[in-house]
Coordinates of C-alpha atoms in Angstrom, one line a residue:
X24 CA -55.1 -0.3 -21.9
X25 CA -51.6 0.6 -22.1
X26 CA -49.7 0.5 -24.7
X27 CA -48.2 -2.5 -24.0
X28 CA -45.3 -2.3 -26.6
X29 CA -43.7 0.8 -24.1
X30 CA -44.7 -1.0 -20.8
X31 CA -44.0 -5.0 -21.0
X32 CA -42.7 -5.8 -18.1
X33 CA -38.6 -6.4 -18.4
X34 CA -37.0 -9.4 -16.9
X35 CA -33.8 -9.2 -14.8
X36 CA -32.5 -5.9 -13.0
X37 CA -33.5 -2.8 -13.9
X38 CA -30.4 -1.2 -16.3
X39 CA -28.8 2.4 -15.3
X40 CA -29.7 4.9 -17.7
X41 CA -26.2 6.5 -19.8
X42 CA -25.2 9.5 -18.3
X43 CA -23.1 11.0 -21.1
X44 CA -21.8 11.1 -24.5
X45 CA -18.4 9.2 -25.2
X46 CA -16.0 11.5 -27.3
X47 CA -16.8 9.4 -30.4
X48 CA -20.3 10.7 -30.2
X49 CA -22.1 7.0 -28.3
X50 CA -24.0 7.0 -25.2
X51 CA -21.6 6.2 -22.5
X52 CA -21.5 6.3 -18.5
X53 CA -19.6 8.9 -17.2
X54 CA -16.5 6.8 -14.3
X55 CA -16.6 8.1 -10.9
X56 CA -13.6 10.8 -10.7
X57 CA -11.6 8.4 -8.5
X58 CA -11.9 5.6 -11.5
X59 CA -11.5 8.0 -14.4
X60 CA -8.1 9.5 -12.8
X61 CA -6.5 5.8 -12.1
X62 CA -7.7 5.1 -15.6
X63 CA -5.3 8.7 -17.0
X64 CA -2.7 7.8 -14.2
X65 CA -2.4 4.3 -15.7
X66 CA -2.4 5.0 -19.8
X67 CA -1.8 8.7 -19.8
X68 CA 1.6 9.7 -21.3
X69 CA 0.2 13.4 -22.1
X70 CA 0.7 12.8 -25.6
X71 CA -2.2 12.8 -28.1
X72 CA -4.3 10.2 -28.7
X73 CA -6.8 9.6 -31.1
X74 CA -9.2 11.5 -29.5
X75 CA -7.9 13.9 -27.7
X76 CA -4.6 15.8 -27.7
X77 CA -1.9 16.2 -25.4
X78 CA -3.6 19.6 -23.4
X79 CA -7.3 18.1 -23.4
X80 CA -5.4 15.2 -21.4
X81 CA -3.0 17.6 -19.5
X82 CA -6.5 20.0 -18.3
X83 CA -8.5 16.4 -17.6
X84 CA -6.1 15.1 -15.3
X85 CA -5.8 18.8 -13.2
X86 CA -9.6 18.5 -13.3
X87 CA -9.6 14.8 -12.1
X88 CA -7.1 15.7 -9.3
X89 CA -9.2 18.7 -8.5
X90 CA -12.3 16.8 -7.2
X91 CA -10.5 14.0 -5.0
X92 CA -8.9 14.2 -2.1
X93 CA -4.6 14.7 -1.9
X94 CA -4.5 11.3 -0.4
X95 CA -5.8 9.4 -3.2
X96 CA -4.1 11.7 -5.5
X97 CA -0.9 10.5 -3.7
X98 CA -1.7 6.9 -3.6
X99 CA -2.4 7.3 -7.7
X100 CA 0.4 8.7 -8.2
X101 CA 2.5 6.0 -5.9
X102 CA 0.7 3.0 -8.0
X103 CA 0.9 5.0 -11.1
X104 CA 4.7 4.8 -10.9
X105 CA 5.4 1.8 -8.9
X106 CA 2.7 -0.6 -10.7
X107 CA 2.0 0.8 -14.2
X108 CA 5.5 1.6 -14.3
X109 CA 4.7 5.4 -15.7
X110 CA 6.7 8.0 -15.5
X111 CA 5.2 11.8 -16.9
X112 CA 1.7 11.3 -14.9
X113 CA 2.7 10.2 -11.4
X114 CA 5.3 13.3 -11.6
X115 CA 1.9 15.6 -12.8
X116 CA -0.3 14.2 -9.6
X117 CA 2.8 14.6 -7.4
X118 CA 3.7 17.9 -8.5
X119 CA -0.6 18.9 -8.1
X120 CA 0.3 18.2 -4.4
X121 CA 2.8 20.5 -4.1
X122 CA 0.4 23.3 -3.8
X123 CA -2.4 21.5 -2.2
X124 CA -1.4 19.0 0.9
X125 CA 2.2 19.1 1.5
X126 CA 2.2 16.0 3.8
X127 CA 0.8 14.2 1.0
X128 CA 3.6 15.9 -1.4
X129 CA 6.2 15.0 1.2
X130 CA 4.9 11.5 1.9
X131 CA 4.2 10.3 -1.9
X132 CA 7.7 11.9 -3.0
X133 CA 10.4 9.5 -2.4
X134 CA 8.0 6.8 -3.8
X135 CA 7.2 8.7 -6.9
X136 CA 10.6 10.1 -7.5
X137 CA 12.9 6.7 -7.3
X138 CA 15.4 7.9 -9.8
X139 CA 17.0 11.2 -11.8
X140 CA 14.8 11.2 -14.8
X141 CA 11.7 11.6 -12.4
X142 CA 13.4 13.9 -10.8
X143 CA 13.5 16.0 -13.6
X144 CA 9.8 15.5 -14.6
X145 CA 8.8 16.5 -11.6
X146 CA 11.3 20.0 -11.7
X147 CA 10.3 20.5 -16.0
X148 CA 6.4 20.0 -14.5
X149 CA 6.6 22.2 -11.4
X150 CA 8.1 25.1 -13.0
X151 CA 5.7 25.1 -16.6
X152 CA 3.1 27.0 -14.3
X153 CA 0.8 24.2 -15.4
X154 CA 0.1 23.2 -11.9
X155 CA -0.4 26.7 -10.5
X156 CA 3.1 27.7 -9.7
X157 CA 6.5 28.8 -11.7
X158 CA 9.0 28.0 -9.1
X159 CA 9.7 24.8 -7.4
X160 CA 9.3 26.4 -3.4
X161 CA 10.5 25.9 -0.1
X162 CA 8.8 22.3 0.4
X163 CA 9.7 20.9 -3.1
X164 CA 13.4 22.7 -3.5
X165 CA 14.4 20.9 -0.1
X166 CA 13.6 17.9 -1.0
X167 CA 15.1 17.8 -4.3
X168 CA 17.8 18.7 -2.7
X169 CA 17.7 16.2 -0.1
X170 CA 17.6 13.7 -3.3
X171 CA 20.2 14.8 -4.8
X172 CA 22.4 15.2 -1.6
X173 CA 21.7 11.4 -1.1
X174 CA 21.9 9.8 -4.4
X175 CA 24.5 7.6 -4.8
X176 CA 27.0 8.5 -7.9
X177 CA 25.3 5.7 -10.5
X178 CA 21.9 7.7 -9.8
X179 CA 23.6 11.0 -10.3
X180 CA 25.3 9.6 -13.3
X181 CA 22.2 8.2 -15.0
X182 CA 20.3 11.2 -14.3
X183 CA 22.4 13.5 -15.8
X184 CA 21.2 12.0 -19.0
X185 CA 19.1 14.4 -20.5
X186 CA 18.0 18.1 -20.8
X187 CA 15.1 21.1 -20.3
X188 CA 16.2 20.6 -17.3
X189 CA 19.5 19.0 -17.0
X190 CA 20.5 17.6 -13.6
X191 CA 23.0 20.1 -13.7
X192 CA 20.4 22.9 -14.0
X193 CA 18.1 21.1 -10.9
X194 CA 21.3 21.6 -8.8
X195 CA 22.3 25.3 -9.8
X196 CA 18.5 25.7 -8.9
X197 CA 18.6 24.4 -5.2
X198 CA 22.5 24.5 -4.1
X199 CA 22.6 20.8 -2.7
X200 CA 25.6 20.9 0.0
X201 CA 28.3 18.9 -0.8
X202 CA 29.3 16.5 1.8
X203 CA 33.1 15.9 0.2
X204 CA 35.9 16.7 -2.1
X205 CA 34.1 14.1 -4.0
X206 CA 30.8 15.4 -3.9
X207 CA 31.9 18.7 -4.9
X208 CA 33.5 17.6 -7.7
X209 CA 30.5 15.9 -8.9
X210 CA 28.6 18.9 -8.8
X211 CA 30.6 20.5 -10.6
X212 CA 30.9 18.6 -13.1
X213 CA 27.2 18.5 -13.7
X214 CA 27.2 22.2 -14.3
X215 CA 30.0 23.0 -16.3
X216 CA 32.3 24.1 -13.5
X217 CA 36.0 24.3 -13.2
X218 CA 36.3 20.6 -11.1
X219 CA 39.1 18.9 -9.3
X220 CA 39.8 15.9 -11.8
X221 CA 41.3 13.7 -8.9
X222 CA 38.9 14.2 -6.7
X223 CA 35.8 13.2 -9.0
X224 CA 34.6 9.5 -8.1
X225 CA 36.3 6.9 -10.4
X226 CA 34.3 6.1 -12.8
X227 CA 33.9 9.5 -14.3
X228 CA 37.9 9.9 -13.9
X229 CA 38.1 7.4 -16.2
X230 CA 35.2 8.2 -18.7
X231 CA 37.1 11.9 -18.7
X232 CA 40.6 10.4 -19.5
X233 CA 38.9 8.0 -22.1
X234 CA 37.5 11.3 -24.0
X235 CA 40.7 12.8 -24.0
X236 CA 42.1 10.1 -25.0
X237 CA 40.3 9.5 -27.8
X238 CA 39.8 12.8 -29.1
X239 CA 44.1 12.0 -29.4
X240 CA 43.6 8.7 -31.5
X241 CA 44.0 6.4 -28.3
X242 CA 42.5 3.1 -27.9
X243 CA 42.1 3.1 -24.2
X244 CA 38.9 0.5 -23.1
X245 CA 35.5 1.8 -22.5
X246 CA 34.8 2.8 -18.7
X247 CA 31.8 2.2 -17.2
X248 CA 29.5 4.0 -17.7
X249 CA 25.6 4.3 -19.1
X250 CA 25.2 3.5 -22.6
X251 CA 24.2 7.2 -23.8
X252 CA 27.1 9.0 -22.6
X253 CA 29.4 7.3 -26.0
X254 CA 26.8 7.9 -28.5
X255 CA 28.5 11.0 -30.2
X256 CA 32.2 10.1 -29.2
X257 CA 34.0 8.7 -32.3
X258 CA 34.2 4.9 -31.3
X259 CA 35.5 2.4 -33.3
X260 CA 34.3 -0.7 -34.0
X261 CA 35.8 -2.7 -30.8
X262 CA 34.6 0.1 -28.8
X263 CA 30.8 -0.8 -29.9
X264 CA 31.1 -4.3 -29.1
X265 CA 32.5 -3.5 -26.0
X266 CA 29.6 -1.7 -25.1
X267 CA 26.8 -3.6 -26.7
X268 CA 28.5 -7.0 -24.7
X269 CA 28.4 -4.9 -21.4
X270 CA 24.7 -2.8 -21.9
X271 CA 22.3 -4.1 -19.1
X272 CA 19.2 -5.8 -20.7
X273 CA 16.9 -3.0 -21.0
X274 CA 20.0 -1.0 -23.1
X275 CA 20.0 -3.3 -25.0
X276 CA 16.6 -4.1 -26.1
X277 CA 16.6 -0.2 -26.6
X278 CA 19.6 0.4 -29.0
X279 CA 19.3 -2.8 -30.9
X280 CA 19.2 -1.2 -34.0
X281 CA 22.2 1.0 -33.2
X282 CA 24.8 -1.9 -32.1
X283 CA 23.6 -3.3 -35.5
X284 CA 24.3 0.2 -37.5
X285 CA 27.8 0.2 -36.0
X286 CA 28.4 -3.7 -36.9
X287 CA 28.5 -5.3 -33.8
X288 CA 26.4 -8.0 -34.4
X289 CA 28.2 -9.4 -37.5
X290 CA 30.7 -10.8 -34.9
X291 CA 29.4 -14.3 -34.1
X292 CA 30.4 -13.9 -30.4
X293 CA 28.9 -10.6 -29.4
X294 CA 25.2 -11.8 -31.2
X295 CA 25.9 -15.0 -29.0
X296 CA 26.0 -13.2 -26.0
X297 CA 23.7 -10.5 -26.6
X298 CA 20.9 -13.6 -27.3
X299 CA 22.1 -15.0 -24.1
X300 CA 20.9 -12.0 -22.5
X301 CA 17.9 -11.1 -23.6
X302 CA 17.0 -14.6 -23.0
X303 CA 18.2 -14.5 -19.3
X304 CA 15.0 -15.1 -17.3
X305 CA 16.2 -13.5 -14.5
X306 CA 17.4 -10.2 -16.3
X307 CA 13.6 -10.0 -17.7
X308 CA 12.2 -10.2 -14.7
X309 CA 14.8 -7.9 -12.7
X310 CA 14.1 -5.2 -15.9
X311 CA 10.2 -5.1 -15.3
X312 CA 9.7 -4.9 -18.9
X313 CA 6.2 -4.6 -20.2
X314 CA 5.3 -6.7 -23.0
X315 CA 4.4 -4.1 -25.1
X316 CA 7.6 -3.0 -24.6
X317 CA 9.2 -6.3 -26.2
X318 CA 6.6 -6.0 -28.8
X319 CA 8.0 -3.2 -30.0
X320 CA 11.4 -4.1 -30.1
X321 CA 10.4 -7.4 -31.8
X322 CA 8.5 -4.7 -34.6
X323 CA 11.7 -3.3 -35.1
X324 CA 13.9 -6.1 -35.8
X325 CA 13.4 -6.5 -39.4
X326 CA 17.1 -5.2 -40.3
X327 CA 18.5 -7.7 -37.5
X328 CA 20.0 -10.8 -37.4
X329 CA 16.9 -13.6 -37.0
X330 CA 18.5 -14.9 -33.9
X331 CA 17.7 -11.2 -32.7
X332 CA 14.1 -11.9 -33.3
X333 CA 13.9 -15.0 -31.8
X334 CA 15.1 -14.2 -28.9
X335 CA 12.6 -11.4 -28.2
X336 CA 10.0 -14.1 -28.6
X337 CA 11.4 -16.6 -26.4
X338 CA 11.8 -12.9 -23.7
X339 CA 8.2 -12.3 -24.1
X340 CA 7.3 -15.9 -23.3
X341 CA 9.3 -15.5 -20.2
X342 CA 8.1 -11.8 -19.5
X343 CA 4.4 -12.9 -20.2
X344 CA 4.2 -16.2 -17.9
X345 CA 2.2 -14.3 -14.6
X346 CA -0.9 -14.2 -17.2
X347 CA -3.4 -16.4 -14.7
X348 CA -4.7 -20.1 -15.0
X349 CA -8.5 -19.3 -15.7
X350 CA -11.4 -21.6 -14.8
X351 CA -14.1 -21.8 -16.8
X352 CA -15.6 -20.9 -20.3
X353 CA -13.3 -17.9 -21.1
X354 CA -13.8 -15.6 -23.7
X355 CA -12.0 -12.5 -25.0
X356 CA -13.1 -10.0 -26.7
X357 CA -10.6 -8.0 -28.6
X358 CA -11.1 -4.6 -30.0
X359 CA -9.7 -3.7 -33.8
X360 CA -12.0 -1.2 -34.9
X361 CA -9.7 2.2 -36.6
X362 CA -9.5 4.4 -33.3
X363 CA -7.0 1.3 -31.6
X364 CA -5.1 1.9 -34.4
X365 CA -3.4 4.8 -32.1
X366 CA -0.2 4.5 -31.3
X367 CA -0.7 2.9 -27.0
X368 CA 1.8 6.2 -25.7
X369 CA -0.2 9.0 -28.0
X370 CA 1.5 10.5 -30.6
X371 CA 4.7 12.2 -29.7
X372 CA 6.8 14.7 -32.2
X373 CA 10.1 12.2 -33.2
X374 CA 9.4 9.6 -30.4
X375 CA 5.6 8.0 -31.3
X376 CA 6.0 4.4 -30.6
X377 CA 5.3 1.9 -33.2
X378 CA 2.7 -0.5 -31.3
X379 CA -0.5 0.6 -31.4
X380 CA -3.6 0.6 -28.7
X381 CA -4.7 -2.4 -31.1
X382 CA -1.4 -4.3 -31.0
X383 CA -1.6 -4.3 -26.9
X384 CA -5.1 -5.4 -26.9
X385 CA -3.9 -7.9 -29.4
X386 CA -1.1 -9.0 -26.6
X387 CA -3.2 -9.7 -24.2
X388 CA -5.8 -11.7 -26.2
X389 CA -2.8 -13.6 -26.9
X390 CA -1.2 -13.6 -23.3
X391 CA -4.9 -15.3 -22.1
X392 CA -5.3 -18.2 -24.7
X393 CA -1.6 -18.5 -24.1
X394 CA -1.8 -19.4 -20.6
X395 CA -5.4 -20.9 -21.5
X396 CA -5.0 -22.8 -24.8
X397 CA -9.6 -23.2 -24.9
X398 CA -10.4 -19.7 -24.2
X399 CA -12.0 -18.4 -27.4
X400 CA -11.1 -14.8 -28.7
X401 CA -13.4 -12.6 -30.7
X402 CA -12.0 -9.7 -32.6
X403 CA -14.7 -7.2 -33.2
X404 CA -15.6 -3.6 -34.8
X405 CA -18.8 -2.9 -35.7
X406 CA -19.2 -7.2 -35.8
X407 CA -16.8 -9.9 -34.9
X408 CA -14.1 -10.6 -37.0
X409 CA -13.7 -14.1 -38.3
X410 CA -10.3 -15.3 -37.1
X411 CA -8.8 -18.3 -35.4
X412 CA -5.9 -18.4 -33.6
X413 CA -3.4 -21.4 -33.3
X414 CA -2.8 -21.5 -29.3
X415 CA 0.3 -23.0 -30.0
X416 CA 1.7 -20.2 -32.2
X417 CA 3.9 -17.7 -29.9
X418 CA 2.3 -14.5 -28.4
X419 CA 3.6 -12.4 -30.7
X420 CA 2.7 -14.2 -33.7
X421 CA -1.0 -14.6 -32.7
X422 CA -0.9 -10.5 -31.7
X423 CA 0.2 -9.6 -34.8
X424 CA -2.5 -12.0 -36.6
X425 CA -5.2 -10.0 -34.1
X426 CA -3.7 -6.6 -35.3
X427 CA -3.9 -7.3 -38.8
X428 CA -7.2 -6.5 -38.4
X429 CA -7.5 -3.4 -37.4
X430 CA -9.9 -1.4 -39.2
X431 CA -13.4 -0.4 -39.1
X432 CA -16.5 1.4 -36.8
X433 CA -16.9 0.7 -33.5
X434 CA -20.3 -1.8 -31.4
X435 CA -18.1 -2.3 -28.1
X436 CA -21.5 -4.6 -27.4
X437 CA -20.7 -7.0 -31.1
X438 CA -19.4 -10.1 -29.3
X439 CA -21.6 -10.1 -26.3
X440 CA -24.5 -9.6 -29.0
X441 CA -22.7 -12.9 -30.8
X442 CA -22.4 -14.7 -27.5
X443 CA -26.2 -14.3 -27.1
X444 CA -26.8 -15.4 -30.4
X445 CA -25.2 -18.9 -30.2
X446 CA -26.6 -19.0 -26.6
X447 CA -22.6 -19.6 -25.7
X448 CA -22.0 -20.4 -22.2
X449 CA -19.7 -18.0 -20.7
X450 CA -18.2 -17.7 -17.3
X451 CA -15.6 -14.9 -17.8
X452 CA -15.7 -12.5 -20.6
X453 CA -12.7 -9.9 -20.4
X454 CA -13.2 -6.9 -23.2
X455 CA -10.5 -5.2 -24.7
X456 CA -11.4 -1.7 -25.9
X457 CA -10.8 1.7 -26.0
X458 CA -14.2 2.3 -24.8
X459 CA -15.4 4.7 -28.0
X460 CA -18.9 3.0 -29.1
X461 CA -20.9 4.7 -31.4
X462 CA -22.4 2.2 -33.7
X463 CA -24.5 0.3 -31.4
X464 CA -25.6 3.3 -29.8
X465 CA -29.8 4.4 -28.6
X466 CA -31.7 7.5 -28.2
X467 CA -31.6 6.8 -24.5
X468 CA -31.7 4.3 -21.4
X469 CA -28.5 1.7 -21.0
X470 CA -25.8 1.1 -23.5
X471 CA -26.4 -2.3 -25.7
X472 CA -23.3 -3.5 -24.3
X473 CA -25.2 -3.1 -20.8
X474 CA -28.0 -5.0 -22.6
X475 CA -26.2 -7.4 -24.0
X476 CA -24.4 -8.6 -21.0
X477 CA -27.9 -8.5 -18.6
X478 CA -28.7 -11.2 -21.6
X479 CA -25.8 -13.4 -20.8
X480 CA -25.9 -13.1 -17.2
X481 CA -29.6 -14.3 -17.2
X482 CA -28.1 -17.1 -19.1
X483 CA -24.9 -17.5 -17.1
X484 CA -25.7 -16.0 -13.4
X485 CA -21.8 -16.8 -12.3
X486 CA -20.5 -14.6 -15.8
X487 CA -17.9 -12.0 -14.7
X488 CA -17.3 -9.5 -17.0
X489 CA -13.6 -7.8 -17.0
X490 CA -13.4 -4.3 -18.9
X491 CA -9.9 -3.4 -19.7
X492 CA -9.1 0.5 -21.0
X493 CA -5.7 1.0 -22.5
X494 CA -7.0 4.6 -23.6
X495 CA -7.4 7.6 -21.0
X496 CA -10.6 8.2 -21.4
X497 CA -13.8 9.2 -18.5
X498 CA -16.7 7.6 -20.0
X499 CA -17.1 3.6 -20.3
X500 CA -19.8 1.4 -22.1
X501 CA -20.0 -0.7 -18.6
X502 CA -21.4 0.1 -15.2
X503 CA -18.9 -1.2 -12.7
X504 CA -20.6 -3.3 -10.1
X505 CA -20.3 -6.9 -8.2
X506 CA -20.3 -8.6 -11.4
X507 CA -18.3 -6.1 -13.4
X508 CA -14.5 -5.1 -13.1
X509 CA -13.4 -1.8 -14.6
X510 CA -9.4 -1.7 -14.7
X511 CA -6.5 0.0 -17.0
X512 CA -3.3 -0.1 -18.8
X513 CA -0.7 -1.9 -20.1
X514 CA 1.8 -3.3 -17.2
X515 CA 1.5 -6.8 -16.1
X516 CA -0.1 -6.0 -13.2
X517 CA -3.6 -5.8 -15.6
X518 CA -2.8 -9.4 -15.2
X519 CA -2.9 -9.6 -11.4
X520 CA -6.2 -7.8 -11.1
X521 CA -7.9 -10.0 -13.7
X522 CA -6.4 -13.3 -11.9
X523 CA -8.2 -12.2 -8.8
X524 CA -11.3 -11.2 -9.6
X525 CA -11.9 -14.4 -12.3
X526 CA -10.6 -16.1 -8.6
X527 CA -12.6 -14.0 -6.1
X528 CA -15.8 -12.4 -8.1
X529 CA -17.8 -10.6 -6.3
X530 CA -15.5 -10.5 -2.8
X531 CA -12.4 -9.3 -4.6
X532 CA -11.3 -5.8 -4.4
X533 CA -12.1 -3.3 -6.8
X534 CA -9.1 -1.4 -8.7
X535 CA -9.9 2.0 -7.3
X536 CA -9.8 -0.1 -3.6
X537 CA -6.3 -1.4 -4.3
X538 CA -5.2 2.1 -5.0
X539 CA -6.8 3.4 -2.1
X540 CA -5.4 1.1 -0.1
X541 CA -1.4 1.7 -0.7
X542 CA 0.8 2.5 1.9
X543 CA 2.2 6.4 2.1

């Protein structure tokens, strides 16, 4: 007889078999190269991560676009700008394009490149020779020009902010034709050229006459203009609470700390109105701000006034409400082993963001029992933590409990293996990770956490299972299939996916489907 230890007969489906090693050394299953590059054009700031640095993400992405076709390279690129809201990546697939489909290049560019600082990613990317090529060329140059020669003079303004290259460099480069006195002016005074002074639109005549005249010791009032271009004038005091009282809402959550260096905030009037606005539900909305965003702005706001403070909590209740109604038993699992302790944009020489892979993942655990006070979250690294959370705390006070956490090995499969256990009825389970296992890992066959959830699925048949990746990484611990939805990043629109699939199961679409599907 056989030995009947090898051959009992299994219950259930039969399980896939890993087909690779994760970069933390755990059996993993390698994504399709359609999934894998959504997953790098959604979290990928080619910056390093804990894992991998800055090239190894750079050559994985060329790889990625490699072995698809240009159209869905295009349509990445599309959602990775318009929907995750990125900016280096969707300029790296467009610029691959460049040399590969030129209708695609053509179609996906005015998409991609909706203002000046994309622009200039996609000029700085063109021109490395990283994509094949050291020049932008005939296709690229006209278009850029094309850009340029229709941008109106607020895009030209606020692209100009910024070098390596400098708009003013982009149009020596490709000679846009000036339509007018006006335009010509403009262009000129991008690139350091002798320029008409009355014939320059307006609002640069008066930022130039406020320079001189305040290089003089005049007090003339501040023009308008974007926030960056009076950072090294000599303002006064007046000057700065002119600006911080005038700064849209997104300059303002950006340079809080730098109104409050320059005093603006110890007048009663200017903090009341700059609470006013960051509290405006229509300015959050209108600024698309991410929540990780207002995270942290929040995590830098320990030299600011309290009202400061409170009023980023009261934005990101405003800026987190879309976070679905979900039926059922819901559970989330939250990941806060010591690899999420990377900072969510990769590490970046002077700019590395404060909040961390784990304080995201920590957001949207407390985004979910926000909107769905009974859901029951389970922080895990190599076990789950012991933690409850108060629903009625704000979402950034139960995040930052979450985060506090972070530490630790990593058994992505610990609270499905705890869920079995207790024999816990589950409907939707949405896990949190970066996807590194290698505690739980076998010799061979399926993952545990594959094992784990055919356990809970024998127990709960309707269980969906939502795997969220806020890391670019090509391996996962999950098989996507009917029951399983593999999706990535940070942008609320993680949000929208999960909504439909806890609604729609096994008929909604899959992530890679919704990309494929954009309009070019």
């Amino acid at each position: 007889m056989a030995n009947t230890r090898l051959f009992t007969s299994q219950r259930g489906r039969l399980l896939p078999a890993a087909t690779t090693r994760n970069e933390a050394g755990g059996i993993a299953y390698a994504r399709s190269p359609k999934a894998a590059l959504a997953l790098y054009a959604a979290t990928g700031c080619l910056n390093g991560t804990y894992y991998a640095d800055a090239d190894e993400q750079l050559e994985m992405a060329l790889a990625l676009c490699a072995e698809v076709e240009p159209a869905f390279v295009a349509r990445t690129a599309v959602y990775a700008r318009k929907v995750a809201h990125m900016k280096d990546m969707p300029a790296l697939l467009l610029a691959t394009l460049s040399l590969r489909d030129r209708d695609a290049f053509a179609a996906a560019f005015p998409q991609v490149i909706d203002n000046g600082r994309m622009l200039r990613n996609l000029v700085q990317i063109l021109r490395s020779g990283r994509v094949g090529r050291k020049s932008l060329g005939s296709l690229p140059k006209r278009l850029v020009r094309e850009w340029l020669q229709n941008a109106s003079v607020d895009q030209i303004v606020a692209g100009a902010i910024g070098n390596d290259p400098s708009l003013g460099d982009i149009v020596k480069m490709v000679h846009p034709r000036p339509a007018d006195a006006e335009r010509q002016a403009l262009y000129a005074w991008l690139i350091g050229k002798p320029f008409d002074a009355e014939a320059l639109p307006q609002k640069l005549r008066a930022y130039e006459t406020f320079k001189r005249d305040i290089a003089d010791g005049g007090s003339h009032a501040v023009p308008e203009m974007p926030f960056q271009y009076f950072t090294s004038l000599p303002l006064t005091q007046s000057h700065w609470k002119a600006l911080a009282t005038r700064a849209s809402w997104q300059q303002l959550r950006q340079n809080l700390n730098h109104f409050a260096r320059h005093g603006v905030f110890e007048d009663a009037d200017v903090l009341r109105r700059a609470v006013a606005k960051l509290t405006d539900v229509a300015a959050i909305q209108a600024a698309r701000v991410m929540p990780y965003q207002l995270l942290t702005a929040y995590q830098a706001t320990h030299a600011l006034p309290r009202a400061i403070g409170e009023a980023l909590q009261d934005a990101m209740e405003v800026a987190t409400r879309r976070v679905p109604k979900l039926e059922g038993d819901v559970v989330v699992a939250v990941d806060v082993s010591g690899s999420m302790g990377s900072p969510v944009t990769g590490y970046r020489k002077g700019a590395t963001t404060a909040t961390r892979c784990v304080d995201v993942a920590a957001l949207i655990a407390a985004c979910v029992q926000r909107t769905n006070p009974l859901a029951r979250v389970l922080p895990f690294d190599t076990a789950v933590r012991d933690l409850r959370l108060n629903p009625r705390d704000s979402v950034i006070t139960q995040a930052q409990q979450l985060a506090k956490l972070c530490g630790g090995g990593t058994s992505v499969s610990a609270p499905l293996a705890k869920l079995n256990a207790e024999g816990a009825k589950v409907d939707l389970l949405v896990l949190v990770s970066d996807n590194e296992s290698w505690r739980d890992t076998r010799a061979g066959g399926a993952t545990e956490t594959m094992r784990q959830w055919e356990r809970i699925k024998a127990r709960c048949p309707q269980a969906k299972l939502v795997c969220i990746d806020l890391q670019p990484v090509a391996t996962s611990q999950t098989v996507e299939r009917e029951d399983v939805l593999h999706v990535g990043g940070f942008s609320d629109a993680v949000f929208d996916l999960l909504a439909n699939f806890a609604a729609e199961g096994i008929g909604a679409r899959r992530w890679v489907d919704r990309i494929a599907s954009l309009p070019l």
